[in-house]
Coordinates of C-alpha atoms in Angstrom, one line a residue:
X1 CA 22.1 -61.1 -35.6
X2 CA 25.5 -60.8 -37.4
X3 CA 25.6 -64.6 -37.9
X4 CA 22.1 -64.6 -39.3
X5 CA 23.0 -61.9 -41.8
X6 CA 26.5 -63.0 -42.7
X7 CA 25.4 -65.9 -44.8
X8 CA 24.1 -63.5 -47.4
X9 CA 27.7 -62.3 -47.9
X10 CA 29.0 -65.9 -48.5
X11 CA 28.8 -65.7 -52.3
X12 CA 30.9 -62.6 -52.3
X13 CA 33.2 -63.5 -49.4
X14 CA 36.4 -63.2 -51.4
X15 CA 35.6 -59.7 -52.5
X16 CA 34.8 -59.0 -48.8
X17 CA 38.2 -60.3 -47.8
X18 CA 40.2 -58.6 -50.6
X19 CA 38.7 -55.2 -50.0
X20 CA 40.0 -54.8 -46.4
X21 CA 43.4 -56.2 -47.4
X22 CA 43.6 -53.6 -50.2
X23 CA 42.6 -50.8 -47.7
X24 CA 45.3 -52.0 -45.3
X25 CA 47.9 -51.9 -48.1
X26 CA 46.7 -48.4 -49.1
X27 CA 47.1 -47.2 -45.6
X28 CA 50.6 -48.6 -45.2
X29 CA 51.8 -46.8 -48.3
X30 CA 50.2 -43.6 -47.1
X31 CA 52.0 -44.0 -43.8
X32 CA 55.4 -43.9 -45.6
X33 CA 54.8 -40.5 -47.2
X34 CA 55.2 -38.2 -44.1
X35 CA 58.4 -40.1 -43.1
X36 CA 59.9 -39.6 -46.6
X37 CA 58.9 -36.0 -46.5
X38 CA 60.8 -35.6 -43.2
X39 CA 63.9 -37.1 -44.8
X40 CA 63.7 -34.7 -47.7
X41 CA 63.6 -31.7 -45.3
X42 CA 66.1 -32.9 -42.7
X43 CA 68.6 -34.6 -45.1
X44 CA 68.1 -33.5 -48.7
X45 CA 67.3 -29.8 -48.2
X46 CA 69.5 -29.4 -45.1
X47 CA 72.5 -30.8 -47.0
X48 CA 71.4 -29.2 -50.4
X49 CA 71.6 -32.8 -51.8
X50 CA 69.4 -32.5 -54.9
X51 CA 70.0 -36.1 -55.9
X52 CA 68.8 -37.3 -52.5
X53 CA 65.7 -35.1 -52.8
X54 CA 64.9 -36.5 -56.2
X55 CA 65.4 -40.1 -55.2
X56 CA 63.3 -39.7 -52.0
X57 CA 60.7 -37.7 -53.9
X58 CA 60.5 -40.5 -56.4
X59 CA 59.8 -43.0 -53.6
X60 CA 57.0 -40.6 -52.4
X61 CA 55.4 -40.6 -55.8
X62 CA 55.7 -44.4 -56.0
X63 CA 54.1 -44.8 -52.6
X64 CA 51.3 -42.5 -53.6
X65 CA 50.7 -44.4 -56.9
X66 CA 50.7 -47.7 -55.0
X67 CA 48.2 -46.3 -52.5
X68 CA 46.1 -45.0 -55.4
X69 CA 46.0 -48.4 -57.1
X70 CA 45.2 -50.3 -53.9
X71 CA 42.5 -47.7 -53.1
X72 CA 40.8 -48.2 -56.5
X73 CA 40.9 -51.9 -56.0
X74 CA 39.4 -51.5 -52.5
X75 CA 36.6 -49.5 -54.0
X76 CA 35.9 -52.1 -56.7
X77 CA 36.0 -55.1 -54.3
X78 CA 34.0 -53.4 -51.6
X79 CA 31.4 -52.3 -54.2
X80 CA 31.0 -55.8 -55.6
X81 CA 30.8 -57.3 -52.1
X82 CA 28.3 -54.7 -50.7
X83 CA 26.1 -54.6 -53.8
X84 CA 26.1 -58.4 -54.1
X85 CA 25.4 -58.7 -50.4
X86 CA 22.4 -56.3 -50.8
X87 CA 21.1 -58.3 -53.7
X88 CA 21.3 -61.6 -51.8
X89 CA 19.7 -60.0 -48.7
X90 CA 16.9 -58.5 -50.8
X91 CA 16.4 -61.9 -52.4
X92 CA 16.4 -63.6 -49.0
X93 CA 13.7 -61.3 -47.7
X94 CA 11.6 -61.6 -50.8
X95 CA 11.8 -65.4 -50.8
X96 CA 10.9 -65.4 -47.1
X97 CA 7.8 -63.4 -47.8
X98 CA 6.8 -65.9 -50.4
X99 CA 6.7 -68.5 -47.7
X100 CA 4.5 -66.4 -45.4
X101 CA 1.0 -67.5 -44.5
X102 CA -1.8 -64.9 -44.4
X103 CA -1.2 -64.7 -40.7
X104 CA 2.4 -63.8 -41.2
X105 CA 1.6 -61.2 -43.8
X106 CA -0.9 -59.7 -41.4
X107 CA 1.9 -58.9 -39.0
X108 CA 3.6 -56.6 -41.4
X109 CA 2.0 -53.9 -43.6
X110 CA 2.8 -54.0 -47.3
X111 CA 4.4 -50.5 -47.1
X112 CA 6.6 -51.7 -44.3
X113 CA 7.8 -54.7 -46.2
X114 CA 8.5 -52.5 -49.3
X115 CA 10.6 -50.2 -47.1
X116 CA 12.5 -53.1 -45.6
X117 CA 13.2 -54.5 -49.1
X118 CA 14.4 -51.1 -50.4
X119 CA 15.6 -48.4 -47.9
X120 CA 16.6 -50.8 -45.1
X121 CA 18.6 -53.1 -47.5
X122 CA 20.3 -50.0 -49.0
X123 CA 21.3 -48.9 -45.5
X124 CA 22.8 -52.4 -44.9
X125 CA 24.7 -52.2 -48.2
X126 CA 26.2 -48.9 -47.1
X127 CA 27.1 -50.4 -43.7
X128 CA 28.8 -53.4 -45.3
X129 CA 30.9 -51.0 -47.4
X130 CA 31.7 -48.9 -44.3
X131 CA 32.9 -52.0 -42.5
X132 CA 35.1 -53.1 -45.4
X133 CA 36.6 -49.7 -46.1
X134 CA 36.2 -47.0 -43.5
X135 CA 36.2 -49.3 -40.4
X136 CA 39.2 -51.1 -41.8
X137 CA 41.1 -48.0 -42.8
X138 CA 40.6 -46.1 -39.6
X139 CA 42.0 -48.7 -37.1
X140 CA 44.9 -49.6 -39.3
X141 CA 45.7 -45.9 -39.9
X142 CA 45.3 -45.1 -36.2
X143 CA 47.7 -47.9 -35.0
X144 CA 50.2 -47.4 -37.8
X145 CA 50.4 -43.6 -37.6
X146 CA 50.6 -43.7 -33.8
X147 CA 53.6 -46.1 -34.0
X148 CA 55.3 -43.9 -36.6
X149 CA 54.6 -40.7 -34.6
X150 CA 55.9 -42.4 -31.4
X151 CA 59.1 -43.4 -33.2
X152 CA 59.7 -39.7 -34.0
X153 CA 58.9 -38.4 -30.5
X154 CA 57.3 -40.4 -27.8
X155 CA 56.5 -37.5 -25.5
X156 CA 54.4 -35.6 -28.0
X157 CA 52.2 -38.7 -28.7
X158 CA 50.6 -38.2 -25.3
X159 CA 48.9 -35.0 -26.6
X160 CA 46.5 -36.8 -28.9
X161 CA 46.4 -40.0 -26.9
X162 CA 44.7 -38.0 -24.2
X163 CA 42.1 -36.8 -26.7
X164 CA 41.1 -40.4 -27.8
X165 CA 39.1 -41.3 -24.6
X166 CA 37.3 -37.9 -24.8
X167 CA 36.2 -38.7 -28.4
X168 CA 35.3 -42.3 -27.5
X169 CA 33.0 -41.1 -24.6
X170 CA 31.4 -38.4 -26.8
X171 CA 30.8 -40.9 -29.7
X172 CA 29.3 -43.5 -27.4
X173 CA 26.9 -41.0 -26.0
X174 CA 25.9 -39.8 -29.5
X175 CA 25.3 -43.4 -30.6
X176 CA 23.2 -44.3 -27.5
X177 CA 21.0 -41.2 -28.0
X178 CA 20.6 -41.5 -31.7
X179 CA 19.7 -45.2 -32.2
X180 CA 16.1 -45.1 -30.8
X181 CA 15.5 -41.9 -32.9
X182 CA 16.6 -43.6 -36.1
X183 CA 14.2 -46.5 -35.3
X184 CA 11.3 -44.0 -35.0
X185 CA 12.4 -42.4 -38.2
X186 CA 12.2 -45.7 -40.1
X187 CA 8.7 -46.3 -38.7
X188 CA 7.7 -42.9 -40.0
X189 CA 9.1 -44.0 -43.4
X190 CA 6.7 -46.9 -43.3
X191 CA 3.8 -44.7 -42.5
X192 CA 4.6 -42.3 -45.4
X193 CA 5.0 -45.2 -47.8
X194 CA 1.7 -46.6 -46.7
X195 CA 0.0 -43.3 -47.3
X196 CA 1.5 -43.1 -50.8
X197 CA 0.6 -46.7 -51.7
X198 CA -2.9 -46.4 -50.5
X199 CA -3.5 -43.2 -52.4
X200 CA -2.0 -44.6 -55.7
X201 CA -4.0 -47.9 -55.4
X202 CA -7.2 -46.0 -54.8
X203 CA -6.5 -42.9 -57.0
X204 CA -9.8 -43.4 -59.0
X205 CA -11.8 -43.4 -55.8
X206 CA -10.0 -40.3 -54.5
X207 CA -10.8 -38.4 -57.7
X208 CA -14.4 -39.7 -57.8
X209 CA -15.1 -38.3 -54.4
X210 CA -13.0 -35.1 -55.0
X211 CA -10.8 -36.0 -51.9
X212 CA -7.5 -34.8 -53.4
X213 CA -7.3 -32.1 -50.7
X214 CA -7.8 -34.5 -47.9
X215 CA -5.1 -36.9 -49.3
X216 CA -2.7 -34.0 -49.6
X217 CA -3.2 -33.1 -46.0
X218 CA -2.8 -36.7 -44.9
X219 CA 0.5 -36.9 -47.0
X220 CA 1.7 -33.6 -45.6
X221 CA 1.1 -34.9 -42.0
X222 CA 3.1 -38.1 -42.8
X223 CA 6.0 -36.2 -44.3
X224 CA 6.0 -33.6 -41.6
X225 CA 6.2 -36.4 -39.0
X226 CA 9.0 -37.9 -40.9
X227 CA 10.9 -34.6 -41.1
X228 CA 10.4 -34.0 -37.4
X229 CA 11.8 -37.5 -36.4
X230 CA 14.6 -37.2 -39.0
X231 CA 15.6 -33.8 -37.5
X232 CA 15.5 -35.4 -34.0
X233 CA 17.8 -38.2 -35.1
X234 CA 20.2 -36.1 -37.2
X235 CA 20.1 -33.3 -34.6
X236 CA 22.1 -35.7 -32.3
X237 CA 24.5 -36.7 -35.0
X238 CA 25.4 -33.1 -36.1
X239 CA 27.3 -32.7 -32.8
X240 CA 29.8 -35.3 -34.0
X241 CA 31.6 -33.0 -36.4
X242 CA 32.1 -30.0 -34.1
X243 CA 33.4 -32.3 -31.3
X244 CA 35.8 -33.9 -33.8
X245 CA 37.0 -30.6 -35.3
X246 CA 37.5 -29.0 -31.9
X247 CA 39.5 -32.0 -30.7
X248 CA 41.5 -32.2 -33.9
X249 CA 42.6 -28.6 -34.1
X250 CA 43.2 -28.4 -30.4
X251 CA 45.6 -31.3 -30.7
X252 CA 47.4 -29.8 -33.7
X253 CA 47.8 -26.4 -31.9
X254 CA 49.2 -28.1 -28.8
X255 CA 51.6 -30.2 -30.9
X256 CA 52.8 -27.2 -32.8
X257 CA 53.3 -25.3 -29.6
X258 CA 55.3 -28.0 -27.8
X259 CA 57.0 -29.2 -31.0
X260 CA 58.2 -25.7 -31.8
X261 CA 59.8 -25.5 -28.3
X262 CA 61.5 -28.9 -28.9
X263 CA 62.7 -27.7 -32.4
X264 CA 64.1 -24.5 -31.0
X265 CA 65.8 -26.4 -28.2
X266 CA 67.4 -28.8 -30.8
X267 CA 65.6 -31.8 -29.5
X268 CA 63.6 -32.2 -32.7
X269 CA 64.3 -31.5 -36.4
X270 CA 62.0 -29.3 -38.5
X271 CA 61.3 -32.2 -40.9
X272 CA 60.4 -34.5 -37.9
X273 CA 57.9 -31.9 -36.6
X274 CA 56.3 -31.6 -40.0
X275 CA 56.2 -35.4 -40.3
X276 CA 54.8 -35.7 -36.8
X277 CA 52.0 -33.2 -37.6
X278 CA 51.3 -35.2 -40.7
X279 CA 50.9 -38.3 -38.7
X280 CA 48.7 -36.6 -36.1
X281 CA 46.5 -35.3 -38.9
X282 CA 46.2 -38.9 -40.3
X283 CA 45.4 -40.2 -36.8
X284 CA 42.7 -37.6 -36.1
X285 CA 41.3 -37.9 -39.6
X286 CA 41.1 -41.7 -39.1
X287 CA 39.2 -41.0 -35.8
X288 CA 36.8 -38.7 -37.6
X289 CA 36.2 -41.4 -40.3
X290 CA 35.8 -44.0 -37.6
X291 CA 33.2 -42.0 -35.8
X292 CA 31.3 -41.3 -39.0
X293 CA 31.4 -44.9 -39.9
X294 CA 30.1 -45.9 -36.5
X295 CA 27.3 -43.4 -36.8
X296 CA 26.4 -44.8 -40.2
X297 CA 26.3 -48.3 -38.8
X298 CA 24.0 -47.1 -36.0
X299 CA 21.5 -46.1 -38.7
X300 CA 22.1 -49.4 -40.4
X301 CA 21.6 -51.3 -37.2
X302 CA 18.1 -50.0 -37.0
X303 CA 17.5 -51.2 -40.5
X304 CA 19.2 -54.5 -39.8
X305 CA 16.9 -55.2 -36.9
X306 CA 13.9 -54.6 -39.1
X307 CA 15.3 -57.0 -41.7
X308 CA 16.0 -59.6 -39.1
X309 CA 12.5 -59.3 -37.9
X310 CA 11.2 -60.4 -41.3
X311 CA 13.9 -63.1 -41.8
X312 CA 13.3 -64.4 -38.2
X313 CA 9.5 -64.5 -38.5
X314 CA 8.4 -68.0 -37.9
X315 CA 6.2 -69.3 -40.7
X316 CA 3.2 -70.9 -39.0
X317 CA 2.1 -73.0 -42.0
X318 CA 4.7 -75.5 -43.2
X319 CA 5.1 -79.0 -44.7
X320 CA 6.6 -80.5 -41.5
X321 CA 4.1 -83.3 -41.1
X322 CA 3.2 -83.6 -44.8
X323 CA 3.6 -86.8 -46.8
X324 CA 5.3 -85.7 -50.1
X325 CA 3.8 -88.6 -52.0
X326 CA 0.2 -87.8 -51.0
X327 CA -2.0 -86.2 -53.6
X328 CA -5.6 -84.9 -53.2
X329 CA -7.8 -87.8 -54.5
X330 CA -11.1 -85.8 -54.7
X331 CA -12.8 -82.7 -53.6
X332 CA -14.5 -84.0 -50.5
X333 CA -14.3 -81.5 -47.5
X334 CA -15.0 -82.1 -43.9
X335 CA -14.9 -79.6 -41.0
X336 CA -14.8 -81.4 -37.7
X337 CA -15.4 -79.0 -34.7
X338 CA -13.2 -76.4 -36.4
X339 CA -12.6 -73.1 -34.6
X340 CA -10.4 -70.3 -35.7
X341 CA -9.0 -67.1 -34.3
X342 CA -6.6 -64.7 -36.0
X343 CA -4.3 -64.4 -33.1
X344 CA -3.6 -65.9 -29.7
X345 CA -4.5 -62.6 -28.1
X346 CA -8.0 -62.6 -29.6
X347 CA -10.7 -62.7 -27.0
X348 CA -13.1 -64.9 -29.0
X349 CA -13.0 -67.1 -32.0
X350 CA -13.8 -65.8 -35.5
X351 CA -15.2 -69.3 -36.5
X352 CA -16.8 -71.3 -33.7
X353 CA -17.2 -75.1 -33.7
X354 CA -17.9 -75.6 -37.4
X355 CA -19.1 -79.0 -38.4
X356 CA -19.8 -79.5 -42.1
X357 CA -19.3 -82.4 -44.6
X358 CA -19.2 -81.7 -48.3
X359 CA -19.3 -84.5 -50.9
X360 CA -16.9 -84.5 -53.9
X361 CA -18.5 -82.7 -56.8
X362 CA -21.1 -81.0 -54.7
X363 CA -22.0 -77.3 -55.2
X364 CA -22.2 -75.4 -51.9
X365 CA -23.5 -71.8 -51.6
X366 CA -22.4 -69.8 -48.6
X367 CA -24.3 -66.7 -47.5
X368 CA -24.2 -64.5 -44.4
X369 CA -24.0 -61.0 -43.2
X370 CA -20.9 -58.8 -43.3
X371 CA -18.5 -60.1 -40.7
X372 CA -20.0 -63.6 -40.5
X373 CA -16.6 -65.1 -41.5
X374 CA -17.6 -66.5 -44.9
X375 CA -14.2 -65.7 -46.4
X376 CA -12.3 -67.0 -43.4
X377 CA -14.1 -70.3 -43.6
X378 CA -13.0 -71.0 -47.2
X379 CA -9.5 -69.7 -46.6
X380 CA -8.9 -72.5 -44.2
X381 CA -9.4 -75.1 -47.0
X382 CA -6.1 -74.4 -48.9
X383 CA -4.4 -73.6 -45.6
X384 CA -4.1 -69.9 -46.2
X385 CA -4.8 -69.8 -42.5
X386 CA -4.4 -72.7 -40.0
X387 CA -7.3 -74.0 -38.0
X388 CA -7.0 -73.1 -34.3
X389 CA -9.0 -76.1 -33.0
X390 CA -10.5 -79.1 -34.6
X391 CA -9.7 -80.9 -37.8
X392 CA -10.2 -80.0 -41.5
X393 CA -10.0 -82.8 -44.0
X394 CA -9.8 -82.7 -47.8
X395 CA -10.1 -85.8 -49.8
X396 CA -10.3 -87.9 -46.6
X397 CA -7.0 -86.6 -45.2
X398 CA -6.1 -83.9 -42.8
X399 CA -5.0 -80.8 -44.8
X400 CA -1.7 -80.9 -42.9
X401 CA -0.9 -84.3 -44.4
X402 CA -0.6 -82.7 -47.8
X403 CA 2.3 -80.6 -49.0
X404 CA 1.2 -77.0 -49.6
X405 CA 1.9 -77.4 -53.3
X406 CA -0.2 -80.5 -53.5
X407 CA -3.1 -79.1 -51.5
X408 CA -3.2 -75.6 -53.1
X409 CA -2.7 -77.1 -56.6
X410 CA -6.0 -79.0 -56.1
X411 CA -7.8 -75.9 -54.8
X412 CA -8.5 -72.9 -57.1
X413 CA -9.7 -69.7 -55.4
X414 CA -11.1 -66.6 -56.8
X415 CA -10.7 -64.0 -54.1
X416 CA -12.9 -61.0 -53.3
X417 CA -10.3 -58.7 -54.6
X418 CA -9.5 -59.4 -58.3
X419 CA -5.8 -59.4 -58.8
X420 CA -4.3 -59.3 -62.3
X421 CA -0.7 -58.6 -63.2
X422 CA 1.1 -56.5 -65.8
X423 CA 1.3 -58.4 -69.1
X424 CA -1.1 -59.8 -71.7
X425 CA -4.4 -61.4 -71.0
X426 CA -3.0 -64.8 -72.0
X427 CA 0.0 -64.4 -69.7
X428 CA -2.4 -63.7 -66.8
X429 CA -4.6 -66.7 -67.6
X430 CA -1.5 -68.9 -67.7
X431 CA -1.1 -68.4 -64.0
X432 CA -3.7 -71.2 -63.8
X433 CA -1.6 -73.5 -65.9
X434 CA 1.7 -72.4 -67.4
X435 CA 1.6 -75.3 -69.9
X436 CA -2.0 -74.7 -71.1
X437 CA -2.5 -74.6 -74.9
X438 CA -4.1 -71.6 -76.5
X439 CA -7.2 -73.7 -77.1
X440 CA -7.5 -74.6 -73.4
X441 CA -7.1 -71.0 -72.5
X442 CA -9.9 -70.0 -74.9
X443 CA -12.1 -72.9 -73.5
X444 CA -11.7 -71.7 -69.9
X445 CA -12.4 -68.1 -71.0
X446 CA -15.7 -69.2 -72.7
X447 CA -16.8 -71.0 -69.5
X448 CA -16.1 -67.8 -67.5
X449 CA -18.0 -65.8 -70.1
X450 CA -14.8 -63.8 -70.9
X451 CA -14.1 -64.9 -74.5
X452 CA -16.5 -62.4 -76.0
X453 CA -15.0 -59.3 -74.5
X454 CA -11.5 -60.6 -74.9
X455 CA -11.9 -61.1 -78.7
X456 CA -13.5 -57.6 -78.9
X457 CA -10.1 -56.1 -78.2
X458 CA -7.9 -55.5 -81.3
X459 CA -5.2 -57.7 -79.9
X460 CA -7.5 -60.3 -78.4
X461 CA -5.7 -62.6 -76.0
X462 CA -2.5 -60.6 -76.6
X463 CA -4.0 -57.4 -75.2
X464 CA -1.6 -55.9 -72.7
X465 CA -3.1 -55.2 -69.3
X466 CA -2.0 -52.3 -67.1
X467 CA -0.8 -52.9 -63.6
X468 CA -3.7 -54.6 -61.7
X469 CA -5.8 -54.7 -64.9
X470 CA -6.7 -51.0 -64.6
X471 CA -7.9 -50.9 -68.3
X472 CA -10.6 -53.5 -67.5
X473 CA -14.0 -53.1 -65.8
X474 CA -14.7 -54.9 -62.5
X475 CA -16.8 -57.5 -64.2
X476 CA -14.2 -58.2 -66.8
X477 CA -11.5 -58.7 -64.2
X478 CA -13.7 -61.0 -62.3
X479 CA -14.3 -63.2 -65.3
X480 CA -10.6 -63.4 -66.1
X481 CA -9.9 -64.4 -62.6
X482 CA -12.5 -67.2 -62.9
X483 CA -11.0 -68.4 -66.2
X484 CA -7.6 -68.4 -64.6
X485 CA -8.9 -70.5 -61.7
X486 CA -10.6 -73.0 -64.1
X487 CA -7.3 -73.5 -66.1
X488 CA -5.8 -75.0 -63.0
X489 CA -8.2 -78.0 -63.3
X490 CA -9.0 -78.0 -59.6
X491 CA -10.8 -80.6 -57.6
X492 CA -12.1 -77.7 -55.4
X493 CA -13.2 -74.4 -56.8
X494 CA -13.9 -71.5 -54.4
X495 CA -15.6 -68.4 -55.7
X496 CA -15.5 -65.7 -53.1
X497 CA -18.2 -63.2 -54.2
X498 CA -16.5 -63.4 -57.6
X499 CA -19.5 -62.5 -59.7
X500 CA -20.7 -59.5 -57.8
X501 CA -19.5 -57.1 -60.6
X502 CA -21.2 -59.0 -63.4
X503 CA -24.8 -58.6 -64.5
X504 CA -27.4 -61.3 -63.5
X505 CA -27.6 -62.7 -67.0
X506 CA -23.8 -63.3 -67.2
X507 CA -23.9 -64.7 -63.7
X508 CA -26.5 -67.2 -64.7
X509 CA -24.5 -68.2 -67.8
X510 CA -21.4 -68.8 -65.6
X511 CA -23.4 -70.9 -63.2
X512 CA -24.9 -72.9 -66.0
X513 CA -21.4 -73.6 -67.4
X514 CA -20.3 -74.7 -64.0
X515 CA -23.2 -77.1 -63.7
X516 CA -22.7 -78.7 -67.1
X517 CA -18.9 -78.6 -67.4
X518 CA -17.7 -78.9 -63.7
X519 CA -19.9 -81.6 -62.3
X520 CA -16.9 -83.4 -60.9
X521 CA -15.5 -80.3 -59.2
X522 CA -16.5 -79.4 -55.6
X523 CA -17.6 -75.8 -55.9
X524 CA -18.1 -73.3 -53.0
X525 CA -19.8 -70.1 -53.9
X526 CA -19.8 -67.2 -51.5
X527 CA -22.3 -64.6 -52.6
X528 CA -24.5 -61.7 -51.5
X529 CA -27.1 -62.4 -54.2
X530 CA -29.5 -65.2 -53.4
X531 CA -29.8 -65.9 -57.2
X532 CA -26.1 -66.9 -57.3
X533 CA -26.5 -69.7 -54.8
X534 CA -30.2 -70.7 -54.9
X535 CA -29.4 -73.5 -57.4
X536 CA -26.6 -75.0 -55.3
X537 CA -27.0 -78.5 -54.0
X538 CA -26.9 -77.0 -50.5
X539 CA -26.6 -73.6 -49.0
X540 CA -24.7 -72.8 -45.7
X541 CA -26.0 -69.9 -43.7
X542 CA -23.3 -68.3 -41.5
X543 CA -24.0 -65.9 -38.6
X544 CA -21.3 -64.5 -36.4
X545 CA -18.9 -67.3 -37.2
X546 CA -21.4 -70.1 -36.6
X547 CA -23.4 -72.3 -39.0
X548 CA -27.0 -71.1 -38.6
X549 CA -28.5 -73.4 -41.2
X550 CA -27.7 -75.9 -44.0
X551 CA -30.0 -77.0 -46.7
X552 CA -31.4 -76.4 -50.2
X553 CA -33.1 -73.1 -51.2
X554 CA -36.6 -74.6 -50.5
X555 CA -35.6 -76.1 -47.1
X556 CA -34.0 -72.9 -45.9
X557 CA -37.0 -70.9 -46.9
X558 CA -39.0 -73.0 -44.6
X559 CA -36.6 -73.4 -41.7
X560 CA -34.1 -70.6 -41.5
X561 CA -35.2 -67.0 -40.6
X562 CA -31.9 -65.4 -41.7
X563 CA -32.1 -66.9 -45.2
X564 CA -35.8 -66.2 -45.5
X565 CA -35.2 -62.5 -44.6
X566 CA -32.4 -62.1 -47.2
X567 CA -34.4 -63.9 -49.8
X568 CA -37.5 -61.8 -49.3
X569 CA -35.6 -58.5 -49.2
X570 CA -33.9 -59.3 -52.5
X571 CA -37.0 -60.5 -54.2
X572 CA -38.8 -57.4 -53.2
X573 CA -36.0 -55.4 -54.7
X574 CA -36.4 -57.3 -57.9
X575 CA -40.2 -56.7 -57.9

């Protein structure tokens, strides 16, 4: 796990090396101060030698100034290293997510991924700073101060050396008990974030149904669960300070007791006792810092494991067998005994033995009941999911023979959920073709029946959209998404129920534009309305993941009961 994560520190490795070196230098200068203080007491004051006191005091000030400078440098270097490490780690996670297939994304909730990119990475940043500073300072201080204390009086050293194993056992027990609790706490963070995200994304629905009270209760439950698990985790950690303080002050009392006996007996000078107490204080303080640093790393270890889980996720759709020189020649599509299931643990396939051949330039309508796997079928074409069995060919080649960029560049897809981004309308449309001219953008908008409402805005194509296009109606967002897809100049265009929010007249105009302007483009139209697909060259009827019928509107009316029932029910509704 450390090797996996260490590469994200490489860019800032020199800062990561300099910070501990500065910390070590700071400690060594601090170690000199108690010894110099002992010399002032035992030599300067004992002999009333003011000159010696001033000279030695000057050395103490110099040592303190050097320690201060090195300490400031350590803070600067460790901050640069830890913040840079966090930025690189966050970038690595984000880039990894961009490579995920839909199946990979399904494994993690959006809220969990956001928590890992933010809170978990911040925990790792703090851990890296602890490693560079506190966990460097404490061992160096512990060893150096112990050697200095032993040089003053080897017998008294045993007083605090006995305390170290006690502290080590107590700390090990605290870490063992607290780690699983911190893991549960982070999962509760995920749940709370998911509640907030869901509420904010659907705030209009919440207000429409007057469900604010229910949402408050759901949020309160999530926060109370987080509080409870946090208390359980922190409730273990709080024992750390009392144990450390009891041990520290017990050692100091014991040393003062035995040390005073040695001083009275002439075996130890007063300045040496003061110096010894100073070193013991440094040693015990370093142990306290070490324990708190290790506790902090325990929290970070839980975050680190969650980050490694994302970074270590195996991307199931790659370009391993692709030919980089191969491009999609046309929009022909062929399903050969294709089956698909969302996971290996699934008891049955979502799509079952699909056989379908679609000619380049053909318009195919796809209908079926809810859960009939219409969307799943078309998502296999650009390899958003990988087929589980069988073969899917586009342009005469297996889809795995193309690079993902080449395949997806030839397939434009308007999903069920219309997604727009913050920015202007024109910036959103340029997702289809970043190099498109304004005239090409306008032409695509006209085909999608979007130009009229765009130009009705005061700023036209420069109208700024809110996040997700919240200042547009559902039908307007659908038409912009269609225009964006058309700008990509695809060989295959997939419309997944993408005109459900527009009126029938506008729907008819869009289909008319497709027939006249996109005759060379293979078009797949998923729709609930029969009128959206009845003019297609062929219509595919799906039922429970199987093809129940294929044919024209007239043919299916004669031969397919499912199609006929849908047609008649919708026609009656019109009548």
